N, C-alpha and C. Protein backbone atom coordinates (compact mmCIF):
# COMPACT_ATOMS: atom_id res chain seq x y z
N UNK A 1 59.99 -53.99 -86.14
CA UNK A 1 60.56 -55.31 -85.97
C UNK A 1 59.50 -56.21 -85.36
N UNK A 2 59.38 -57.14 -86.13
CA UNK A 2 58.59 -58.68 -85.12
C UNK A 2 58.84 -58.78 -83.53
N UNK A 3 57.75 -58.52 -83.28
CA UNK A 3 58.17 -59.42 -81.53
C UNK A 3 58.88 -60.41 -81.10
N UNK A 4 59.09 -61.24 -81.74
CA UNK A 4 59.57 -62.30 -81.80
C UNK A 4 61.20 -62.26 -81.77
N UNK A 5 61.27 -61.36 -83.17
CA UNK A 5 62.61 -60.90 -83.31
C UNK A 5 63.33 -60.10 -82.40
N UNK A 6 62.34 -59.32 -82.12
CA UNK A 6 62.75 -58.36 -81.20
C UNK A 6 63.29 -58.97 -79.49
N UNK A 7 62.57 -60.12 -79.21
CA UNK A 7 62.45 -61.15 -77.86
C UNK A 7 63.91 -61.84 -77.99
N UNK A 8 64.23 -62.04 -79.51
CA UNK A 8 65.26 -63.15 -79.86
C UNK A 8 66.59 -62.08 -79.79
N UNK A 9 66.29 -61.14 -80.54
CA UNK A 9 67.69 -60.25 -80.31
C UNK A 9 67.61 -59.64 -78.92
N UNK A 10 67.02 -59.31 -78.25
CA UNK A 10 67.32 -59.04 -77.03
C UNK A 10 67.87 -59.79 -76.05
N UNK A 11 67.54 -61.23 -76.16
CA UNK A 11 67.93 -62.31 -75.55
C UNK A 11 69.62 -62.61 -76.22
N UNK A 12 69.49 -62.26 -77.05
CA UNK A 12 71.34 -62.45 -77.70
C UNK A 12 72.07 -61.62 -77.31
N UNK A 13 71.65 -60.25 -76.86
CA UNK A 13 72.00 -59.56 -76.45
C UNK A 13 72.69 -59.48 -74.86
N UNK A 14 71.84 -59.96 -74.54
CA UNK A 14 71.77 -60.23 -72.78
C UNK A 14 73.03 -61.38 -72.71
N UNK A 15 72.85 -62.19 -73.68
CA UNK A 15 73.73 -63.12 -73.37
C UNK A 15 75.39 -63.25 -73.93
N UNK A 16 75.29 -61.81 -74.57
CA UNK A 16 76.57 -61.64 -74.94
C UNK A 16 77.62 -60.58 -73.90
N UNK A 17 76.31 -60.10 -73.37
CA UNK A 17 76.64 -59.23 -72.33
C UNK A 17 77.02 -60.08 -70.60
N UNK A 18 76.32 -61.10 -71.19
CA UNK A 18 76.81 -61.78 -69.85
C UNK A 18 78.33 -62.56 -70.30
N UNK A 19 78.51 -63.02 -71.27
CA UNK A 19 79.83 -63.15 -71.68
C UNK A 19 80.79 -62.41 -71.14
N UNK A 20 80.50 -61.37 -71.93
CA UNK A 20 81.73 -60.25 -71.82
C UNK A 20 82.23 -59.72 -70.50
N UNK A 21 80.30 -59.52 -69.53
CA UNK A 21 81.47 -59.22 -67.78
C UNK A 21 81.95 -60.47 -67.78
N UNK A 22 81.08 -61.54 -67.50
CA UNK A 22 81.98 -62.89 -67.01
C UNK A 22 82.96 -62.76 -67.16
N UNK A 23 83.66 -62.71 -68.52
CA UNK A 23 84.81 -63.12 -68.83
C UNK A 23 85.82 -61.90 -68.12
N UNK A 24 85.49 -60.45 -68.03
CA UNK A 24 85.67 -59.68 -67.46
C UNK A 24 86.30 -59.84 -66.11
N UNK A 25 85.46 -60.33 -65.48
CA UNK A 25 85.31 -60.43 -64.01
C UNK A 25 86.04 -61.75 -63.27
N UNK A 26 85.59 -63.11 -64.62
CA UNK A 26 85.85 -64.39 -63.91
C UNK A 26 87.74 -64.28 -63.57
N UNK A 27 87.95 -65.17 -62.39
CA UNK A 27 89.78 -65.12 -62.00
C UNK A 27 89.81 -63.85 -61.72
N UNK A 28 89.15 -62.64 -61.29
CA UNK A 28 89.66 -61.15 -61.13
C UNK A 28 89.40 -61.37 -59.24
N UNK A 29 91.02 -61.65 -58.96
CA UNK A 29 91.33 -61.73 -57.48
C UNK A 29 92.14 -60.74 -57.23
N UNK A 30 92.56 -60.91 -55.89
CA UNK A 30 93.63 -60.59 -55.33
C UNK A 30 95.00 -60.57 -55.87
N UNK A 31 95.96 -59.98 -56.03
CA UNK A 31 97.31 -60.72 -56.50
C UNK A 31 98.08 -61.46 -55.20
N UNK A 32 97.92 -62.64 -55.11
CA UNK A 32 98.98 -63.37 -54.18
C UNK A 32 100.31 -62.59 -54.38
N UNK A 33 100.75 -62.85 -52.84
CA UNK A 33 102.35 -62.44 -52.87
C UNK A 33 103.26 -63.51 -53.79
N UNK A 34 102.89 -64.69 -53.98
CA UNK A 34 104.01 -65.69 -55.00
C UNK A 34 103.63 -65.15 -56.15
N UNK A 35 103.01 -64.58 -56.61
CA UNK A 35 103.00 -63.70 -58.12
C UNK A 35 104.03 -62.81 -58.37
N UNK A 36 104.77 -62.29 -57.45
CA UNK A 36 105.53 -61.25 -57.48
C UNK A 36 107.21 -61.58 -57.21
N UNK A 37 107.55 -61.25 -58.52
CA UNK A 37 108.77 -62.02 -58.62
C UNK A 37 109.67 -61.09 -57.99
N UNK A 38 110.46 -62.04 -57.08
CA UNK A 38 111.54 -62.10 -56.42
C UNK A 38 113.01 -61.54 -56.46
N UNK A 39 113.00 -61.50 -57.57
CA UNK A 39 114.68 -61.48 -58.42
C UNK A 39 114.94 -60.07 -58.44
N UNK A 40 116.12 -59.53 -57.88
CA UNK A 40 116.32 -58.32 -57.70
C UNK A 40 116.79 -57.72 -58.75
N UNK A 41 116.07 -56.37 -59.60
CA UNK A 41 116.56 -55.53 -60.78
C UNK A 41 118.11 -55.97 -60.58
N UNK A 42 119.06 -55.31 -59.99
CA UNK A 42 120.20 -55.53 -60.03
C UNK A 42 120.92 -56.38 -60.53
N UNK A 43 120.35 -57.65 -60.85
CA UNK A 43 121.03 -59.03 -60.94
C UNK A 43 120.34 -58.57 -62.41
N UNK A 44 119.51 -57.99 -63.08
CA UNK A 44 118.94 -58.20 -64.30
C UNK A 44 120.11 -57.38 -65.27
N UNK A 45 120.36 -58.50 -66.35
CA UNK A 45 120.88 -57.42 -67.75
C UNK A 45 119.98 -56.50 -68.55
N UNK A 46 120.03 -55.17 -68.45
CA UNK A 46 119.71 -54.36 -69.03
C UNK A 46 119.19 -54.02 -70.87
N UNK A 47 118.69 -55.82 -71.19
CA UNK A 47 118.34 -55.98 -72.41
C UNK A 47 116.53 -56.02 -72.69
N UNK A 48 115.85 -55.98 -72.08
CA UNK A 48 114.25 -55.36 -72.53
C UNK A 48 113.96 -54.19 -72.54
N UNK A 49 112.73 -54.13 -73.01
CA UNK A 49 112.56 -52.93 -73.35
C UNK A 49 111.76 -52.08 -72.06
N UNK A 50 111.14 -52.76 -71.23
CA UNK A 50 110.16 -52.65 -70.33
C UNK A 50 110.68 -52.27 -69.03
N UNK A 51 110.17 -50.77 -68.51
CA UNK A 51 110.80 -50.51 -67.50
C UNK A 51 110.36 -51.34 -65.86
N UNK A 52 110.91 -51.37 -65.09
CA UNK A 52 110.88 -52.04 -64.09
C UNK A 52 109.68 -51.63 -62.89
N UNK A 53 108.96 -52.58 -62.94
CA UNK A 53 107.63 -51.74 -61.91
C UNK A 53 107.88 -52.39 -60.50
N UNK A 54 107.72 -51.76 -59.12
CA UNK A 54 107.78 -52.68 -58.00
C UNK A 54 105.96 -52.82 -57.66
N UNK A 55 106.23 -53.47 -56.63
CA UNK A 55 104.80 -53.38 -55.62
C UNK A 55 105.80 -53.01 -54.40
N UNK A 56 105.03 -52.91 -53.50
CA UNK A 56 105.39 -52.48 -52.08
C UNK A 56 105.37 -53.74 -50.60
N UNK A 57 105.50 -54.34 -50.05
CA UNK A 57 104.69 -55.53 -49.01
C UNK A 57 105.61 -54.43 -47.84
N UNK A 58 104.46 -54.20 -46.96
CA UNK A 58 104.53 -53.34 -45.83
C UNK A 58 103.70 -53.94 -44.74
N UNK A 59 104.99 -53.84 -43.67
CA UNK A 59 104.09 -54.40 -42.47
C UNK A 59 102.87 -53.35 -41.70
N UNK A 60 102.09 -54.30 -41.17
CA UNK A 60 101.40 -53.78 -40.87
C UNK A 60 101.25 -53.28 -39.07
N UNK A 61 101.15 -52.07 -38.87
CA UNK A 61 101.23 -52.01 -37.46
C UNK A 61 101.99 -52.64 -36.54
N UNK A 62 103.38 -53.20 -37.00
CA UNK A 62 104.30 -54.00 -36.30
C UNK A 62 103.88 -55.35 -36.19
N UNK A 63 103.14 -55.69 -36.82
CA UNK A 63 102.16 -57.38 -36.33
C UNK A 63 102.96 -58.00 -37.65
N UNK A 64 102.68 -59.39 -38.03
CA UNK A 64 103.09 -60.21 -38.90
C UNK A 64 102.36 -59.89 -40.04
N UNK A 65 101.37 -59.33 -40.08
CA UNK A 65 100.64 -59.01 -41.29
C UNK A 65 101.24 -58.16 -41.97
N UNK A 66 100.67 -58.56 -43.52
CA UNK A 66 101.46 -57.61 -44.73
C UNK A 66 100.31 -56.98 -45.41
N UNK A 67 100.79 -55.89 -46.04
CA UNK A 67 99.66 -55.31 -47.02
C UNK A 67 100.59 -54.86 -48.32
N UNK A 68 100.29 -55.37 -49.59
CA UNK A 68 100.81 -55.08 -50.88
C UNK A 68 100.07 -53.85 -51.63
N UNK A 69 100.97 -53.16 -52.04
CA UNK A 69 100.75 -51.66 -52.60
C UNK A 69 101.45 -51.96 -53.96
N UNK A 70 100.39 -51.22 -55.13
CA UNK A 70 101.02 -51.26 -55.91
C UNK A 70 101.32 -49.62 -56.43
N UNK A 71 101.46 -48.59 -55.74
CA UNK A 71 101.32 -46.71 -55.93
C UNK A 71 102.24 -46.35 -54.59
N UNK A 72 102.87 -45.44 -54.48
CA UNK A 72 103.88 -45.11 -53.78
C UNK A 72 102.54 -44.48 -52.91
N UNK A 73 101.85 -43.51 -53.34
CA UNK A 73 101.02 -42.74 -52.93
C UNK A 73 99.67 -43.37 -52.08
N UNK A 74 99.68 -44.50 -52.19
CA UNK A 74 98.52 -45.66 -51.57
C UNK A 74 99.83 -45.73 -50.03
N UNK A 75 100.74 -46.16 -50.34
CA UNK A 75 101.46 -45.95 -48.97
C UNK A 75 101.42 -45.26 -48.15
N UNK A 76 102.14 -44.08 -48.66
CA UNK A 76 102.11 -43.09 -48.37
C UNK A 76 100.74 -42.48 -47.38
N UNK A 77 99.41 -42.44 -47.72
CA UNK A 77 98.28 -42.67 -47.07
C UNK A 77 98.03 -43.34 -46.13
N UNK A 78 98.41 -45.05 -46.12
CA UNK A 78 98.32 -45.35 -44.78
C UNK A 78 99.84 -45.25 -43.67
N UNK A 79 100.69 -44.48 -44.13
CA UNK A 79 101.83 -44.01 -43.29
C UNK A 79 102.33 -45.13 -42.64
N UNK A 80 103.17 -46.34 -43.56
CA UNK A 80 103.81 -47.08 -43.33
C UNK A 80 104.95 -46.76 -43.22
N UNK A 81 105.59 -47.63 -42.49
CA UNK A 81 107.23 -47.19 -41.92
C UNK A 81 108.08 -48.46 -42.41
N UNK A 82 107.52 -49.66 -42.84
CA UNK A 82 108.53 -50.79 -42.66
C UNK A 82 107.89 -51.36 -44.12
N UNK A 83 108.82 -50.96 -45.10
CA UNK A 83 108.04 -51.67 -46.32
C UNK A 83 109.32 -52.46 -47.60
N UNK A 84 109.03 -53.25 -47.84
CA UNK A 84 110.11 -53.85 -49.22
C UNK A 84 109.54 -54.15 -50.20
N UNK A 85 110.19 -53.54 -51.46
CA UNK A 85 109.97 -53.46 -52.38
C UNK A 85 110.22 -54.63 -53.36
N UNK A 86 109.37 -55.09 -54.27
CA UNK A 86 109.38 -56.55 -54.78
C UNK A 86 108.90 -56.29 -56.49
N UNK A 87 110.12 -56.55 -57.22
CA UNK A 87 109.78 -56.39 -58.71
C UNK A 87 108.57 -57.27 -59.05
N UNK A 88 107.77 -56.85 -59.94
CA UNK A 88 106.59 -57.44 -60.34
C UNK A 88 106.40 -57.29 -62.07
N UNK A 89 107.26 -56.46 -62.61
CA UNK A 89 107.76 -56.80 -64.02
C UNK A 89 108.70 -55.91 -64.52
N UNK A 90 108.94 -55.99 -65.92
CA UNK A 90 110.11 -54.92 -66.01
C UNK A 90 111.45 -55.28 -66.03
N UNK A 91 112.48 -55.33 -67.62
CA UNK A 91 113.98 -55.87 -66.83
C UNK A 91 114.74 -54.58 -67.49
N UNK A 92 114.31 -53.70 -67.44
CA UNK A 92 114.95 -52.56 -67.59
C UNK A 92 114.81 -51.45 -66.89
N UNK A 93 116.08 -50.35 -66.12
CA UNK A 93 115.73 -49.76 -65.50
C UNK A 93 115.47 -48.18 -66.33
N UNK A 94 114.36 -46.99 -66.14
CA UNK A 94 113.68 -46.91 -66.50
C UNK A 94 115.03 -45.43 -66.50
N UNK A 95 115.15 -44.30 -67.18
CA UNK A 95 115.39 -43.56 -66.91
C UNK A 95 116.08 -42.40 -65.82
N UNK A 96 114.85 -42.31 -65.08
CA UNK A 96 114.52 -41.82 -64.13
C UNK A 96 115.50 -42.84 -63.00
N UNK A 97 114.98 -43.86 -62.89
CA UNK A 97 115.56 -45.15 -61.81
C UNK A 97 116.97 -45.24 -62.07
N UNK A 98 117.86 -44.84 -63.81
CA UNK A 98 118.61 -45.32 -63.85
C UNK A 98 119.68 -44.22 -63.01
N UNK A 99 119.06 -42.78 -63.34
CA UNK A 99 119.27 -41.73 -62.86
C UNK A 99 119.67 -41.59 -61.19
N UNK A 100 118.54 -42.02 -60.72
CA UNK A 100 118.48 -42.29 -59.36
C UNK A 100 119.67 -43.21 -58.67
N UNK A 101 119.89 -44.52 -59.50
CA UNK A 101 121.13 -45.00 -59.34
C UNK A 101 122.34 -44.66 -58.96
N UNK A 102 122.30 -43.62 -60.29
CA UNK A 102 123.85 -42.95 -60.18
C UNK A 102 123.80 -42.34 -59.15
N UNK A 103 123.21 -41.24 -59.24
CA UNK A 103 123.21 -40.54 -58.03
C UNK A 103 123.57 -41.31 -56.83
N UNK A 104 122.62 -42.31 -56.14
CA UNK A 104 123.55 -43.35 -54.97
C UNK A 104 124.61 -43.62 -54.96
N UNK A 105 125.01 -43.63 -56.28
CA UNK A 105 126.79 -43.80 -56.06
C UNK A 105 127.29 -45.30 -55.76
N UNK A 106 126.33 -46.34 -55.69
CA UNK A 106 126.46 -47.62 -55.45
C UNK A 106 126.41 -47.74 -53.85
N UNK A 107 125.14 -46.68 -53.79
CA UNK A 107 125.11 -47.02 -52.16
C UNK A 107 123.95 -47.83 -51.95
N UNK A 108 123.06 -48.13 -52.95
CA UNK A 108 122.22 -48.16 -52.65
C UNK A 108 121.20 -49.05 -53.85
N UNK A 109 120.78 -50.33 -53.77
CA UNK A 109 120.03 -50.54 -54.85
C UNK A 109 118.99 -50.28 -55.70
N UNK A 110 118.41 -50.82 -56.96
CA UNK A 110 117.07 -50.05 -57.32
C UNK A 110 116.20 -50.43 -56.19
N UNK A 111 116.26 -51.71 -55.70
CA UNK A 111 115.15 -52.50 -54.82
C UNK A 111 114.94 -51.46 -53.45
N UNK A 112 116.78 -51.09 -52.92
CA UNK A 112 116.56 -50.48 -51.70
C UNK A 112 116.00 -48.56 -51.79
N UNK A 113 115.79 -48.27 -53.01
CA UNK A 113 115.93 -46.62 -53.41
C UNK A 113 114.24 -47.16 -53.42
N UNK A 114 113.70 -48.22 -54.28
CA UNK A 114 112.51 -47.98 -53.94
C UNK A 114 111.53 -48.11 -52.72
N UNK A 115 111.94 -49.46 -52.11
CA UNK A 115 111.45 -49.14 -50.90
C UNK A 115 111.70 -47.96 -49.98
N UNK A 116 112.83 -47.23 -49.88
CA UNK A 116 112.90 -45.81 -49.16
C UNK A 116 111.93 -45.10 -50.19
N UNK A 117 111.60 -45.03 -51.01
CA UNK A 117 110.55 -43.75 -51.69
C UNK A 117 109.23 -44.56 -50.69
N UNK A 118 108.70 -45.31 -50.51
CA UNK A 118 107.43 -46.00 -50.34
C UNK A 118 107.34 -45.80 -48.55
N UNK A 119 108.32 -45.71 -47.79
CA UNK A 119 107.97 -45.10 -46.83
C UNK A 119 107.78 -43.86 -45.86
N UNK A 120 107.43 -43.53 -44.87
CA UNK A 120 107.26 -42.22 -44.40
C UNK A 120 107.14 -42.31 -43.06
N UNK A 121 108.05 -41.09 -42.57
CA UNK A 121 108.11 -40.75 -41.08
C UNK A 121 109.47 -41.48 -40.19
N UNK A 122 109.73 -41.66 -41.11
CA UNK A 122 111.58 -42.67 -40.81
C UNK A 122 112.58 -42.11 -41.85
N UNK A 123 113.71 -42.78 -41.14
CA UNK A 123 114.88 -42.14 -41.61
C UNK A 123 114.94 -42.30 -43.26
N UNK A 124 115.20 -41.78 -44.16
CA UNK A 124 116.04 -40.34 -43.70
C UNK A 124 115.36 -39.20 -44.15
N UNK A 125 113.77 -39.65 -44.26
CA UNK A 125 112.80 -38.25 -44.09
C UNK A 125 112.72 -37.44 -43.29
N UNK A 126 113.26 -37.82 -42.17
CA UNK A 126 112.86 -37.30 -40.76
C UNK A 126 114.15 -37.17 -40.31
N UNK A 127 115.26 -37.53 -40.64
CA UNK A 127 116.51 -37.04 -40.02
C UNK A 127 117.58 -36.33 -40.58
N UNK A 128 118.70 -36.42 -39.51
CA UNK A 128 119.83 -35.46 -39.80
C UNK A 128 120.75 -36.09 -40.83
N UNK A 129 121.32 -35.88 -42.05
CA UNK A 129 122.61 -36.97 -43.07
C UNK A 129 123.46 -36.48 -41.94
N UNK A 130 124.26 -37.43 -41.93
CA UNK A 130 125.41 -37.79 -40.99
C UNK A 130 126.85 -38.54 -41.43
N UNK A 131 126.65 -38.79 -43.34
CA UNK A 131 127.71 -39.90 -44.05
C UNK A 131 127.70 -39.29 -44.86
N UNK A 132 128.73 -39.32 -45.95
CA UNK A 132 128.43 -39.16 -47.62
C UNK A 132 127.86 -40.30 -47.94
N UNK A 133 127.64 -41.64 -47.37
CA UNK A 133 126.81 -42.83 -47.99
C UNK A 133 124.98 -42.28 -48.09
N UNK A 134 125.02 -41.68 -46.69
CA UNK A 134 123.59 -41.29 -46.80
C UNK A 134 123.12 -40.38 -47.25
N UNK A 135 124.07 -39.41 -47.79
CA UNK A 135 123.86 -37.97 -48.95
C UNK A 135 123.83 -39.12 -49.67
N UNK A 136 124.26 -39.97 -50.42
CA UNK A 136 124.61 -40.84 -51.62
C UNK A 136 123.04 -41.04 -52.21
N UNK A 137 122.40 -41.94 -51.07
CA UNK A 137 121.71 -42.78 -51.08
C UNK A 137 120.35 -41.48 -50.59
N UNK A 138 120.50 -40.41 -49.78
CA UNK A 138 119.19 -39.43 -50.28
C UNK A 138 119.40 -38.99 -51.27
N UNK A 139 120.62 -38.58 -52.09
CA UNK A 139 120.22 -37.91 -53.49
C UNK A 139 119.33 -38.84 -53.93
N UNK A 140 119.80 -40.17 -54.35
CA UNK A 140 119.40 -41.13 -55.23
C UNK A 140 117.72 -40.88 -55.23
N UNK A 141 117.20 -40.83 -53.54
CA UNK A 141 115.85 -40.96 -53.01
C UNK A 141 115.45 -39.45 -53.97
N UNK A 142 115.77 -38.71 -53.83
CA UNK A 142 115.32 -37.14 -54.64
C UNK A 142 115.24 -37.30 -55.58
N UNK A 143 115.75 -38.00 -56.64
CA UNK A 143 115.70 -37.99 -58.06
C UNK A 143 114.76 -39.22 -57.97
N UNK A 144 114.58 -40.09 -57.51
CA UNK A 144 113.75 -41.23 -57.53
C UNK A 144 112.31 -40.89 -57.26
N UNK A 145 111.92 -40.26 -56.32
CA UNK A 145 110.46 -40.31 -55.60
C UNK A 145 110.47 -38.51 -55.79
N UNK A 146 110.37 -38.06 -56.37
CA UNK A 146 110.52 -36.11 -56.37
C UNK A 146 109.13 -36.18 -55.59
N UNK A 147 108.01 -36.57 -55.78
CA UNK A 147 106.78 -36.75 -55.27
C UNK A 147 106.73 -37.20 -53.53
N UNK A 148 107.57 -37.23 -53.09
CA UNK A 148 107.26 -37.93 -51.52
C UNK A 148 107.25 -36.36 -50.70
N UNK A 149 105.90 -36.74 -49.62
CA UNK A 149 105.50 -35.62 -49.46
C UNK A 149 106.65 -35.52 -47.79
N UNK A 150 107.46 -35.80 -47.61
CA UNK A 150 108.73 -35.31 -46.90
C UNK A 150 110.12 -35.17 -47.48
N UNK A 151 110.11 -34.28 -49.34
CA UNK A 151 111.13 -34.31 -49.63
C UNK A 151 111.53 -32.61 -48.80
N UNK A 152 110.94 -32.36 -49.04
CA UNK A 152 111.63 -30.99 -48.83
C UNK A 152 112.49 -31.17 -47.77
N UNK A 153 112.49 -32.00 -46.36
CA UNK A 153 112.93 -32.45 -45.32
C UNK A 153 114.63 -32.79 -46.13
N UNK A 154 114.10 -33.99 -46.86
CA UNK A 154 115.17 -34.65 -47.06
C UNK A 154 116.31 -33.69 -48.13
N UNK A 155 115.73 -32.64 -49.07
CA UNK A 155 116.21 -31.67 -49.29
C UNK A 155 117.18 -30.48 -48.65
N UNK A 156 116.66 -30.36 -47.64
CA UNK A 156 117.30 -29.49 -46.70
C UNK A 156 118.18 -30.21 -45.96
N UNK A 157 118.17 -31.61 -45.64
CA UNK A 157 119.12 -32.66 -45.49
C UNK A 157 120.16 -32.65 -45.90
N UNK A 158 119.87 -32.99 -47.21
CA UNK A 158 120.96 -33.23 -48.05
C UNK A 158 122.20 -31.83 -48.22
N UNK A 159 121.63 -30.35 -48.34
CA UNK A 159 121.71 -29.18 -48.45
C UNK A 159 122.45 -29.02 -47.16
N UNK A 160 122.15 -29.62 -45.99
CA UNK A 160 123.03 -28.93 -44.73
C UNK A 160 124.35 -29.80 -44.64
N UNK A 161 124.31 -30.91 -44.91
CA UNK A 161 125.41 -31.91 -45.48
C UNK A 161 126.50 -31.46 -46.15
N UNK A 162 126.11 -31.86 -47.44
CA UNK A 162 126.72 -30.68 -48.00
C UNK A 162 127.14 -29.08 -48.37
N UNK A 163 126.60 -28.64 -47.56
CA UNK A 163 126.64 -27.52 -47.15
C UNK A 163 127.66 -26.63 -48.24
């Protein structure tokens, strides 16, 4: 190939490549908390196809500060105790979630089943069931979060309860 050519396609090159991160990269922020819609699954009719995803906003160390999670398991890590759960897309509940539902028995919403999966070291990971509302509302948590690393707790919970 010509030098020339070779100078010219390399230079097209470079500059397509700078395109592509740019465009990549440019607007790649943070997600603000007003991005994250508000509107509680519950109130949604059960007509899309798309199952329902949350994020997490968890306080931080008791202070006014928040930190947004979008992985149960990112929580979980920094061992938050005080967290609410905030739909961020999704108007259908998913299987699994719808599952989880029943099980609560209407004790308990999708919004409130997910924020109990997203925290740790509080009730009712750590305690005694004491209601059939709160068997209700830990089944729901068992079929919802099988992954939370204090089910077995809440297992044996539920198990001495009902006994």
């Amino acid at each position: 190939m010509h030098p020339l050519r070779r100078t010219a396609a390399a230079a097209l090159c470079a500059a397509a490549l700078a395109v592509l991160v740019s465009g990549c990269t440019s607007g790649a922020e943070s997600e603000p908390d007003d991005s994250v819609d508000r509107t509680p699954s519950s109130e949604i009719a059960a007509s899309g196809t798309s199952p329902i995803v949350f994020a997490f906003v968890c306080d931080v160390d008791g202070s006014d500060r928040t930190e947004t999670y979008t992985t149960y398991s990112a929580v979980w890590q920094d061992e938050r105790t005080e967290c609410r759960a905030e739909r961020i897309t999704g108007t259908e509940a998913s299987a699994q979630q719808q599952a989880a539902l029943d099980a609560a028995a209407g004790e308990s919403t999708l919004e409130q089943l997910a924020s109990g999966c997203a925290v740790t070291g509080v009730s009712p990971w750590t305690s005694t069931i004491l209601s059939s509302s709160a068997a209700d509302t830990a089944a729901g948590l068992a079929l919802y979060c099988p992954g939370h690393p204090q089910m077995d707790h809440l297992q044996d919970a539920i198990a001495a309860y009902r006994g």
